[in-house]
Amino acid sequence: MAKLNGAEIVVECLKEQGVDTVFGYPGDAILNIYDALYRHQGEIRHVLTSQVKSAAHAADGYARATGRVGVCLAASGPGAADMVSGIATAYMDSSPVVAISCNVSQPILGKDSFQELDIAGISMPVTKYNFIVREVEILAPVMRRAFQIAKSGRPGPVLIDMTKDVTEALTEYVTETPAPVKAFTERISDEDLDAAISMIHSSEKPCIIAGGGVIQAGAAEDLGIFAHKLQAPVCCTLMGQGAISQKDELYVGMVGMHGTKAANLCVSECDLLIAVGVRFSERVTGKTEKFAPEAKILHIDVDEAEINKNVRADAGIAGDARVVLRRLNVRLNPQNHEEWFAHAERLTDMYPMSYDKGRLSGPEIIEILDRESPEDTIIVTESGQHQMWAAQYYRFTEARSFLSPGGLGTMGFGLGAAIGAQIAKPDHVVVNVAGDACFRMNMGELATVSREGLPLVELIINNRGLGMLRQWQNFFYGKRYSETELNDQPDYCRIAEAMGIAACRVTTAEELETALREAFSRRKPLLIEAWIDPEDRVFPMCPPGRALEESFDASDLRL
């Protein structure tokens, strides 16, 4: 039986789990692991990011694009601390990530040693589970358990923090085959399924909200079958984009604060709301007391704690969404809701998404991107106006094609996540849609893109400001634009070129079309900076604390 040191055990366990890529940044405490990675560099690819935060986002992007566990590495102290916002982003969006950090050695642990940090304590509120490893003998079991936890039930990030001396110590190691992750079905009962079918059969105006849980469960196909048997309009949350093809006749748009009027009105007027894999955050529900006022609510979620947490459900089924939908599809008789469906179509016709076509704008940029990009393109976003425009105007037809920081709204997420997605899916086109303010937070990752030769497209929608915050200041703060205007205007194209990446600036639709066609045909990294008017707004918008049917758009402001 072989004896290995802890660093070698970490690498061997990663190989056991089928990990082919890790993202990270070395430091003193983790150098033993990096030494082991050097010896195994033909088996596991390490991607050095420009900052540790981006390594966590890259692991998250890898996980979202594939459904597999993403892995990131950091040393103690500032390295581990820098991972926290990336871990928290994964936690809020239920993304399976294993974050590995190394702390100072045990003899100096707890003595305020150089770069010592209680990262386990700091990260506890934003991890699904975390471990502190002080004995090498438990390292392999902890690694294996971490991967199981990260991808079982409701996925999420797991932190493993080990002391440096654990990575040096020797112990016996035996390779194990990973145990399969089983779908969570223990709480699914025939009684709950029958109650759900009874609610469905008695409904005349059903509506479906699909959330990120549908995508995490791999249940998009089953949702489509269910929706068509039910003949019900379907709307998606921000995290649910791609849960149903947005070219499907049943799709009525995104729901919530920046959802379509048609989707918000369908939710407000339906008599049965079926929510699958949805957290019911306030950005989806608006004023909770006025959410779906005419409807009974059936909530399906893998996490039982979500049922009745934010919105009171009339019935709930706790379990894997794919399994639940498949069992419901077996029981469900095809329904006829032609009158209700025709009403939903009329709402879509009455309240189309529209914008000023007299100049290049955020919505038109996304429509051009949708028109020019291949069908299997992966769209990544930062957080802000550009994120909402991407969700509103790009027609997602597949799950895992929209990667966005929904729950935490993390500025600086996108470029790191796009790196992870492009490495995970090398044959796919990957586009990171960014605002200029977000790009300032991660522009150093262009060096990573250049060094790794990744053919992703960085599309910056430049409105010279913190667009979404400026929009709120416009509507709710008397146009007092406090620290949301960026008038210094660095030359982003020259920054990209300095890092070895081709770049261009566009101001018209024709220039953007040409740039995108060139980028997609040449398959090399390209930065496109598209200038728009700082006054561009995201519409529709439901004011915070108001009912969804009170959403307004530009035409309402002109009345």
Coordinates of C-alpha atoms in Angstrom, one line a residue:
M1 CA 0.0 0.0 0.0
A2 CA 1.5 3.3 -1.1
K3 CA 2.3 6.1 1.2
L4 CA 1.7 9.6 -0.2
N5 CA 2.0 13.1 1.3
G6 CA -1.1 15.2 1.7
A7 CA -0.5 17.3 -1.5
E8 CA -0.2 14.1 -3.6
I9 CA -3.4 12.8 -2.0
V10 CA -5.2 16.1 -3.0
V11 CA -4.2 15.6 -6.6
E12 CA -5.1 11.9 -6.6
C13 CA -8.5 12.6 -5.2
L14 CA -9.1 15.2 -7.9
K15 CA -8.2 12.6 -10.5
E16 CA -10.6 10.1 -8.8
Q17 CA -13.4 12.6 -9.2
G18 CA -12.6 13.1 -12.9
V19 CA -11.4 16.7 -12.4
D20 CA -9.5 17.8 -15.5
T21 CA -9.0 21.5 -14.7
V22 CA -8.5 23.6 -11.6
F23 CA -8.3 27.4 -11.3
G24 CA -6.2 29.1 -8.7
Y25 CA -3.3 31.3 -7.6
P26 CA -0.4 30.0 -5.5
G27 CA 0.9 31.2 -2.2
D28 CA 3.3 30.0 0.5
A29 CA 0.9 27.8 2.4
I30 CA -0.3 25.9 -0.7
L31 CA 3.0 25.4 -2.5
N32 CA 3.2 21.7 -1.7
I33 CA -0.1 21.2 -3.7
Y34 CA 1.3 23.3 -6.5
D35 CA 4.4 21.1 -6.5
A36 CA 2.2 18.0 -6.8
L37 CA 0.2 19.7 -9.7
Y38 CA 3.5 20.3 -11.4
R39 CA 4.3 16.6 -11.4
H40 CA 0.8 15.8 -12.7
Q41 CA 0.5 18.6 -15.2
G42 CA -0.3 16.2 -18.0
E43 CA -3.3 14.9 -16.1
I44 CA -4.8 18.1 -14.5
R45 CA -4.7 21.5 -16.2
H46 CA -4.1 24.4 -13.9
V47 CA -5.3 27.8 -15.0
L48 CA -3.6 30.7 -13.3
T49 CA -6.0 33.7 -13.1
S50 CA -4.9 37.2 -12.4
Q51 CA -6.6 37.3 -9.0
V52 CA -8.1 34.6 -6.7
K53 CA -11.6 36.0 -6.9
S54 CA -11.6 35.2 -10.6
A55 CA -10.4 31.7 -9.9
A56 CA -13.5 31.1 -7.9
H57 CA -15.7 32.6 -10.6
A58 CA -13.9 30.5 -13.2
A59 CA -14.6 27.3 -11.2
D60 CA -18.2 28.5 -10.9
G61 CA -18.5 29.1 -14.7
Y62 CA -17.0 25.7 -15.4
A63 CA -19.6 24.1 -13.1
R64 CA -22.6 26.1 -14.6
A65 CA -21.6 25.2 -18.1
T66 CA -21.2 21.5 -17.5
G67 CA -23.1 20.5 -14.3
R68 CA -19.9 19.1 -13.0
V69 CA -18.0 20.3 -9.9
G70 CA -15.7 23.2 -10.5
V71 CA -12.5 23.4 -8.4
C72 CA -10.5 26.5 -7.2
L73 CA -7.3 26.8 -5.1
A74 CA -6.0 29.5 -2.9
A75 CA -3.4 29.9 -0.1
S76 CA -4.2 31.2 3.3
G77 CA -4.8 34.8 4.3
P78 CA -5.6 37.3 1.5
G79 CA -5.8 34.5 -1.1
A80 CA -8.5 32.6 0.8
A81 CA -10.3 35.8 1.7
D82 CA -10.3 36.8 -2.0
M83 CA -12.3 33.7 -2.8
V84 CA -15.2 34.5 -0.6
S85 CA -17.3 36.6 -2.9
G86 CA -16.8 33.9 -5.6
I87 CA -17.9 31.2 -3.2
A88 CA -20.9 33.3 -2.1
T89 CA -21.9 33.8 -5.7
A90 CA -21.9 30.1 -6.2
Y91 CA -23.8 29.6 -3.0
M92 CA -26.6 32.0 -3.9
D93 CA -27.0 30.3 -7.3
S94 CA -26.6 26.7 -6.1
S95 CA -23.5 26.0 -8.2
P96 CA -21.3 23.0 -7.3
V97 CA -17.8 24.2 -6.4
V98 CA -15.1 22.8 -4.3
A99 CA -12.8 25.5 -2.9
I100 CA -9.4 24.2 -1.5
S101 CA -7.3 26.5 0.7
C102 CA -4.2 25.9 2.8
N103 CA -3.7 27.6 6.1
V104 CA -0.6 28.0 8.2
S105 CA 0.9 24.9 9.9
Q106 CA -0.6 23.6 13.2
P107 CA 2.2 24.7 15.5
I108 CA 1.6 28.4 14.6
L109 CA -2.2 28.1 14.0
G110 CA -4.2 30.4 16.3
K111 CA -1.2 32.7 17.0
D112 CA -2.0 35.5 14.5
S113 CA 0.7 34.1 12.3
F114 CA 1.7 35.6 8.9
Q115 CA -1.2 35.2 6.5
E116 CA -3.2 33.2 9.0
L117 CA -7.0 33.5 8.5
D118 CA -10.0 31.6 9.8
I119 CA -11.4 31.1 6.3
A120 CA -13.7 28.3 7.5
G121 CA -15.3 30.6 10.0
I122 CA -15.6 33.5 7.5
S123 CA -17.1 31.3 4.7
M124 CA -19.4 29.3 6.9
P125 CA -22.6 31.4 6.0
V126 CA -21.9 31.0 2.3
T127 CA -20.9 27.4 1.9
K128 CA -23.1 24.3 1.8
Y129 CA -20.5 22.7 4.1
N130 CA -16.9 23.4 5.1
F131 CA -14.0 21.3 6.5
I132 CA -10.9 22.0 8.5
V133 CA -8.3 19.2 8.0
R134 CA -5.6 18.9 10.6
E135 CA -4.7 15.3 10.2
V136 CA -3.5 13.8 6.9
E137 CA -5.3 10.5 7.6
I138 CA -8.7 12.1 7.1
L139 CA -7.8 14.1 4.0
A140 CA -8.9 11.7 1.3
P141 CA -12.3 10.9 3.0
V142 CA -12.9 14.7 3.4
M143 CA -12.0 15.3 -0.3
R144 CA -14.4 12.6 -1.4
R145 CA -17.2 13.7 0.9
A146 CA -16.8 17.3 -0.3
F147 CA -17.5 16.4 -3.9
Q148 CA -20.5 14.3 -2.8
I149 CA -21.9 17.2 -0.8
A150 CA -21.3 19.8 -3.5
K151 CA -23.3 18.0 -6.2
S152 CA -26.0 16.2 -4.2
G153 CA -29.5 17.5 -3.5
R154 CA -29.4 21.2 -3.9
P155 CA -25.8 21.8 -5.3
G156 CA -23.5 24.3 -3.7
P157 CA -20.0 25.2 -2.8
V158 CA -17.9 23.3 -0.2
L159 CA -14.7 24.6 1.3
I160 CA -11.8 22.4 2.4
D161 CA -9.2 24.3 4.5
M162 CA -6.1 22.3 5.5
T163 CA -3.0 23.2 7.4
K164 CA 0.3 23.3 5.5
D165 CA 1.8 20.5 7.5
V166 CA -1.0 18.2 6.4
T167 CA 0.1 18.6 2.8
E168 CA 3.6 17.5 3.9
A169 CA 2.7 14.6 6.1
L170 CA 2.7 11.0 4.8
T171 CA -0.1 8.4 5.1
E172 CA -1.4 5.3 3.2
Y173 CA -3.6 6.0 0.3
V174 CA -5.9 3.7 -1.7
T175 CA -7.7 4.8 -4.8
E176 CA -11.5 4.6 -4.6
T177 CA -14.2 4.8 -7.3
P178 CA -16.5 7.8 -6.5
A179 CA -19.9 6.7 -5.3
P180 CA -22.7 7.8 -7.7
V181 CA -24.8 10.8 -6.6
K182 CA -28.4 9.8 -6.3
A183 CA -31.3 12.1 -7.0
F184 CA -33.1 13.3 -3.9
T185 CA -36.4 11.5 -4.0
E186 CA -37.0 10.4 -0.3
R187 CA -39.6 13.1 0.3
I188 CA -41.6 12.5 -2.9
S189 CA -44.8 10.7 -2.0
D190 CA -47.7 9.4 -4.1
E191 CA -50.1 11.5 -1.9
D192 CA -48.2 14.7 -2.8
L193 CA -48.1 13.8 -6.5
D194 CA -51.8 13.0 -6.5
A195 CA -52.7 16.2 -4.8
A196 CA -50.7 18.1 -7.4
I197 CA -52.5 16.4 -10.2
S198 CA -55.8 17.1 -8.6
M199 CA -54.9 20.8 -8.5
I200 CA -53.8 20.8 -12.1
H201 CA -56.9 19.0 -13.4
S202 CA -59.2 21.5 -11.6
S203 CA -57.3 24.5 -13.0
E204 CA -58.6 26.6 -15.8
K205 CA -55.7 29.2 -16.0
P206 CA -52.4 27.5 -15.0
C207 CA -49.0 29.2 -15.3
I208 CA -45.5 27.8 -14.9
I209 CA -42.5 29.6 -13.4
A210 CA -39.2 27.8 -14.2
G211 CA -36.2 28.6 -12.1
G212 CA -32.5 27.7 -11.9
G213 CA -33.4 24.4 -10.1
V214 CA -34.8 23.1 -13.4
I215 CA -31.4 23.6 -15.0
Q216 CA -29.4 22.2 -12.1
A217 CA -31.6 19.1 -12.1
G218 CA -31.2 18.5 -15.9
A219 CA -35.0 18.7 -16.1
A220 CA -35.4 21.1 -19.1
E221 CA -36.8 18.4 -21.5
D222 CA -39.2 17.1 -18.8
L223 CA -40.4 20.6 -18.2
G224 CA -41.1 21.1 -21.9
I225 CA -43.2 17.8 -21.9
F226 CA -45.0 18.9 -18.8
A227 CA -45.8 22.4 -20.1
H228 CA -47.2 21.1 -23.4
K229 CA -49.3 18.5 -21.7
L230 CA -50.6 21.2 -19.5
Q231 CA -50.9 23.8 -22.3
A232 CA -49.8 26.5 -20.0
P233 CA -47.8 29.7 -20.5
V234 CA -44.3 29.4 -19.1
C235 CA -42.1 32.2 -17.7
C236 CA -38.6 31.9 -16.4
T237 CA -36.7 33.6 -13.6
L238 CA -33.3 35.1 -14.4
M239 CA -31.6 31.9 -13.3
G240 CA -34.1 29.8 -15.3
Q241 CA -33.2 31.2 -18.7
G242 CA -32.9 28.3 -21.1
A243 CA -35.1 26.0 -18.9
I244 CA -37.5 26.1 -21.9
S245 CA -36.6 27.1 -25.4
Q246 CA -37.6 30.8 -25.7
K247 CA -38.6 30.1 -29.3
D248 CA -41.4 27.8 -27.9
E249 CA -44.9 29.1 -28.3
L250 CA -45.6 28.6 -24.6
Y251 CA -42.8 31.0 -23.5
V252 CA -44.1 34.4 -22.4
G253 CA -40.9 35.9 -21.1
M254 CA -38.9 36.5 -18.0
V255 CA -40.8 37.2 -14.8
G256 CA -40.1 39.7 -12.1
M257 CA -38.7 43.2 -11.6
H258 CA -37.5 43.4 -15.2
G259 CA -39.8 40.7 -16.6
T260 CA -42.1 41.1 -19.6
K261 CA -45.5 42.6 -18.9
A262 CA -47.1 39.5 -20.4
A263 CA -45.2 37.2 -18.0
N264 CA -46.0 39.3 -15.0
L265 CA -49.7 39.6 -15.9
C266 CA -50.0 35.8 -16.6
V267 CA -48.6 35.3 -13.0
S268 CA -51.0 37.9 -11.6
E269 CA -54.1 36.5 -13.4
C270 CA -53.6 32.7 -13.3
D271 CA -55.6 30.5 -11.0
L272 CA -52.8 27.9 -10.5
L273 CA -49.1 28.8 -10.3
I274 CA -46.7 25.9 -10.6
A275 CA -43.2 27.0 -9.5
V276 CA -40.4 24.6 -10.3
G277 CA -36.9 25.1 -8.8
V278 CA -37.7 28.7 -7.8
R279 CA -36.6 30.6 -4.6
F280 CA -39.3 33.3 -4.9
S281 CA -36.9 36.1 -4.2
E282 CA -38.3 39.6 -4.0
R283 CA -36.9 40.3 -7.5
V284 CA -39.3 37.7 -8.8
T285 CA -42.4 38.3 -6.7
G286 CA -42.5 42.0 -6.2
K287 CA -44.7 42.8 -3.2
T288 CA -45.3 39.3 -1.7
E289 CA -48.7 40.1 -0.4
K290 CA -49.9 40.9 -3.9
F291 CA -48.0 38.1 -5.7
A292 CA -50.3 35.7 -7.8
P293 CA -53.3 37.0 -5.9
E294 CA -55.8 34.8 -7.8
A295 CA -53.8 31.6 -7.7
K296 CA -53.2 28.5 -5.8
I297 CA -49.5 27.8 -5.6
L298 CA -47.8 24.4 -6.2
H299 CA -44.1 24.6 -5.4
I300 CA -41.6 21.9 -6.5
D301 CA -38.1 22.2 -5.1
V302 CA -35.2 20.0 -4.1
D303 CA -34.7 22.0 -1.0
E304 CA -37.7 21.6 1.3
A305 CA -36.6 24.7 3.2
E306 CA -37.5 26.8 0.2
I307 CA -41.2 25.7 0.3
N308 CA -43.3 28.2 2.3
K309 CA -40.1 30.3 3.0
N310 CA -41.0 33.4 1.0
V311 CA -44.4 32.6 -0.5
R312 CA -47.0 30.4 1.1
A313 CA -47.7 27.4 -1.1
D314 CA -51.0 25.5 -1.2
A315 CA -49.1 22.3 -2.0
G316 CA -45.4 21.4 -2.2
I317 CA -43.3 18.6 -3.4
A318 CA -39.7 18.4 -2.1
G319 CA -37.5 16.4 -4.5
D320 CA -35.4 16.4 -7.6
A321 CA -37.2 18.4 -10.3
R322 CA -36.5 15.9 -13.0
V323 CA -37.9 13.0 -11.0
V324 CA -40.9 15.0 -9.9
L325 CA -41.8 16.2 -13.4
R326 CA -41.4 12.7 -14.9
R327 CA -43.7 11.2 -12.3
L328 CA -46.2 14.0 -12.8
N329 CA -46.0 13.5 -16.6
V330 CA -47.0 9.9 -16.2
R331 CA -50.0 10.9 -14.2
L332 CA -51.1 14.0 -16.1
N333 CA -53.8 13.8 -18.8
P334 CA -53.3 16.3 -21.6
Q335 CA -55.1 19.5 -20.7
N336 CA -57.0 21.9 -23.0
H337 CA -56.6 25.6 -22.0
E338 CA -57.0 27.2 -25.4
E339 CA -58.9 30.2 -24.2
W340 CA -56.3 30.9 -21.5
F341 CA -53.4 30.3 -23.8
A342 CA -54.9 32.6 -26.4
H343 CA -55.2 35.3 -23.7
A344 CA -51.5 34.9 -22.9
E345 CA -50.7 35.3 -26.6
R346 CA -52.8 38.5 -26.7
L347 CA -50.9 39.8 -23.7
T348 CA -47.6 39.1 -25.5
D349 CA -48.9 41.0 -28.6
M350 CA -50.3 43.9 -26.5
Y351 CA -47.1 44.4 -24.6
P352 CA -44.1 43.6 -26.9
M353 CA -40.6 44.3 -25.8
S354 CA -39.6 47.5 -27.6
Y355 CA -36.8 50.1 -27.7
D356 CA -35.7 53.2 -29.6
K357 CA -34.3 51.9 -32.9
G358 CA -32.9 55.3 -33.9
R359 CA -29.5 54.6 -32.4
L360 CA -27.4 51.7 -31.1
S361 CA -28.8 50.6 -27.7
G362 CA -28.4 47.8 -25.2
P363 CA -31.4 45.9 -26.4
E364 CA -30.3 46.2 -30.1
I365 CA -26.8 45.0 -29.2
I366 CA -28.3 41.8 -27.7
E367 CA -30.7 41.3 -30.6
I368 CA -27.7 41.5 -33.0
L369 CA -25.7 39.1 -30.8
D370 CA -28.6 36.7 -30.8
R371 CA -29.0 36.9 -34.6
E372 CA -25.3 36.5 -35.3
S373 CA -24.2 33.9 -32.8
P374 CA -24.3 30.1 -33.3
E375 CA -27.2 28.2 -31.7
D376 CA -25.1 26.6 -29.0
T377 CA -23.4 29.9 -27.9
I378 CA -22.9 30.3 -24.1
I379 CA -23.7 33.8 -22.9
V380 CA -22.1 35.0 -19.7
T381 CA -22.9 38.3 -18.0
E382 CA -21.7 40.5 -15.2
S383 CA -24.4 42.3 -13.1
G384 CA -26.3 45.3 -14.2
Q385 CA -28.3 46.7 -17.1
H386 CA -26.5 44.6 -19.7
Q387 CA -27.4 41.5 -17.6
M388 CA -31.1 42.3 -17.8
W389 CA -30.9 43.2 -21.5
A390 CA -29.2 39.8 -22.2
A391 CA -31.9 38.0 -20.3
Q392 CA -34.7 39.9 -22.0
Y393 CA -33.6 40.0 -25.7
Y394 CA -31.4 36.9 -26.2
R395 CA -33.5 33.9 -27.1
F396 CA -32.0 31.0 -25.1
T397 CA -32.9 27.6 -26.5
E398 CA -30.8 25.3 -24.3
A399 CA -30.1 24.9 -20.6
R400 CA -26.7 26.0 -19.4
S401 CA -26.4 28.6 -22.1
F402 CA -26.9 31.6 -19.8
L403 CA -24.4 32.0 -16.9
S404 CA -25.2 35.0 -14.7
P405 CA -24.7 36.0 -11.1
G406 CA -28.4 36.1 -10.1
G407 CA -28.7 35.8 -6.3
L408 CA -25.7 37.9 -5.3
G409 CA -25.5 40.2 -8.4
T410 CA -21.7 40.1 -8.4
M411 CA -20.0 42.7 -10.4
G412 CA -16.8 41.2 -11.8
F413 CA -18.2 37.7 -12.1
G414 CA -18.4 37.4 -15.9
L415 CA -14.9 37.4 -17.3
G416 CA -13.7 34.8 -14.8
A417 CA -16.8 32.7 -15.4
A418 CA -16.4 33.0 -19.1
I419 CA -12.9 31.7 -18.8
G420 CA -14.2 28.7 -16.9
A421 CA -17.0 28.1 -19.4
Q422 CA -14.7 28.4 -22.5
I423 CA -12.2 25.9 -21.0
A424 CA -15.1 23.5 -20.1
K425 CA -16.7 23.9 -23.6
P426 CA -13.8 24.6 -26.0
D427 CA -15.9 23.9 -29.1
H428 CA -18.6 26.4 -28.1
V429 CA -18.7 30.1 -28.7
V430 CA -18.5 31.9 -25.4
V431 CA -19.4 35.6 -25.1
N432 CA -19.1 37.7 -21.9
V433 CA -21.6 40.6 -22.0
A434 CA -20.2 43.3 -19.6
G435 CA -20.8 46.8 -18.6
D436 CA -17.9 49.2 -18.5
A437 CA -18.1 49.5 -14.7
C438 CA -18.0 45.7 -14.3
F439 CA -15.1 45.4 -16.8
R440 CA -13.0 47.7 -14.6
M441 CA -13.3 45.0 -11.9
N442 CA -11.8 42.2 -13.9
M443 CA -10.0 43.6 -16.9
G444 CA -6.8 41.9 -15.6
E445 CA -8.3 38.6 -16.6
L446 CA -7.7 39.6 -20.3
A447 CA -4.1 38.5 -19.5
T448 CA -5.5 35.0 -18.6
V449 CA -7.6 34.9 -21.8
S450 CA -4.5 35.9 -23.9
R451 CA -2.1 33.4 -22.2
E452 CA -4.5 30.5 -22.5
G453 CA -5.4 31.4 -26.1
L454 CA -9.2 31.3 -25.3
P455 CA -11.4 32.4 -28.3
L456 CA -14.0 34.1 -26.1
V457 CA -15.5 37.4 -27.0
E458 CA -15.6 40.2 -24.4
L459 CA -18.5 42.5 -25.4
I460 CA -18.5 45.7 -23.3
I461 CA -21.7 47.8 -23.4
N462 CA -20.2 51.1 -22.5
N463 CA -22.6 53.7 -21.1
R464 CA -19.9 55.6 -19.2
G465 CA -21.4 54.8 -15.8
L466 CA -22.8 52.4 -13.3
G467 CA -25.9 51.9 -15.4
M468 CA -28.4 50.2 -13.2
L469 CA -27.6 52.3 -10.1
R470 CA -27.8 55.4 -12.3
Q471 CA -31.3 54.2 -13.5
W472 CA -32.4 53.9 -9.9
Q473 CA -31.1 57.3 -9.1
N474 CA -33.0 58.6 -12.1
F475 CA -36.3 57.1 -11.1
F476 CA -36.2 57.1 -7.3
Y477 CA -33.5 59.7 -6.2
G478 CA -34.4 62.8 -8.1
K479 CA -31.7 62.3 -10.7
R480 CA -29.0 62.9 -8.1
Y481 CA -26.2 60.8 -9.8
S482 CA -24.0 60.3 -6.8
E483 CA -20.8 58.5 -7.8
T484 CA -22.4 56.6 -10.7
E485 CA -20.9 58.5 -13.7
L486 CA -17.5 57.4 -15.1
N487 CA -16.1 60.3 -17.0
D488 CA -12.4 59.4 -16.9
Q489 CA -12.9 57.0 -19.8
P490 CA -9.8 54.7 -20.1
D491 CA -9.3 53.3 -23.6
Y492 CA -10.5 49.7 -23.1
C493 CA -9.4 48.7 -26.7
R494 CA -5.8 49.8 -26.0
I495 CA -5.9 47.9 -22.7
A496 CA -6.9 44.8 -24.5
E497 CA -4.3 45.3 -27.2
A498 CA -1.6 45.8 -24.5
M499 CA -2.5 42.3 -23.3
G500 CA -2.3 40.7 -26.7
I501 CA -6.0 40.7 -27.6
A502 CA -7.5 42.3 -30.7
A503 CA -10.1 44.9 -30.0
C504 CA -12.5 47.3 -31.8
R505 CA -14.9 50.0 -30.9
V506 CA -18.4 50.1 -32.5
T507 CA -21.1 52.8 -32.5
T508 CA -23.5 51.4 -35.1
A509 CA -25.4 48.2 -35.7
E510 CA -23.5 47.5 -38.9
E511 CA -20.2 47.8 -37.2
L512 CA -21.2 45.4 -34.4
E513 CA -22.5 42.8 -36.9
T514 CA -19.2 42.9 -38.8
A515 CA -17.2 42.6 -35.5
L516 CA -19.2 39.6 -34.3
R517 CA -19.0 37.8 -37.6
E518 CA -15.2 38.2 -37.7
A519 CA -14.9 37.1 -34.0
F520 CA -17.0 33.9 -34.6
S521 CA -15.3 33.0 -37.8
R522 CA -11.7 33.5 -36.7
R523 CA -12.0 31.9 -33.3
K524 CA -9.6 34.1 -31.5
P525 CA -10.1 36.3 -28.5
L526 CA -11.6 39.7 -29.3
L527 CA -12.8 42.6 -27.2
I528 CA -15.7 44.7 -28.7
E529 CA -16.5 48.0 -27.0
A530 CA -20.0 49.1 -28.0
W531 CA -21.0 52.7 -27.1
I532 CA -24.5 53.5 -26.1
D533 CA -26.4 56.5 -24.6
P534 CA -26.0 56.8 -20.8
E535 CA -29.7 57.5 -20.7
D536 CA -30.6 54.0 -21.9
R537 CA -32.9 52.3 -19.4
V538 CA -34.0 48.7 -18.7
F539 CA -37.7 48.3 -19.3
P540 CA -40.2 47.0 -18.2
M541 CA -39.5 47.7 -14.5
C542 CA -41.6 46.9 -11.4
P543 CA -40.7 49.4 -8.7
P544 CA -39.4 47.7 -5.5
G545 CA -42.2 46.8 -3.1
R546 CA -44.9 47.0 -5.7
A547 CA -47.1 44.3 -7.3
L548 CA -45.9 42.7 -10.6
E549 CA -48.9 44.1 -12.5
E550 CA -47.6 47.6 -11.7
S551 CA -44.6 47.1 -14.0
F552 CA -44.0 50.1 -16.3
D553 CA -42.1 50.8 -19.5
A554 CA -41.0 53.9 -21.5
S555 CA -44.5 54.3 -23.0
D556 CA -46.0 54.6 -19.6
L557 CA -43.6 57.3 -18.6
R558 CA -44.7 59.3 -21.7
L559 CA -48.4 59.2 -20.8

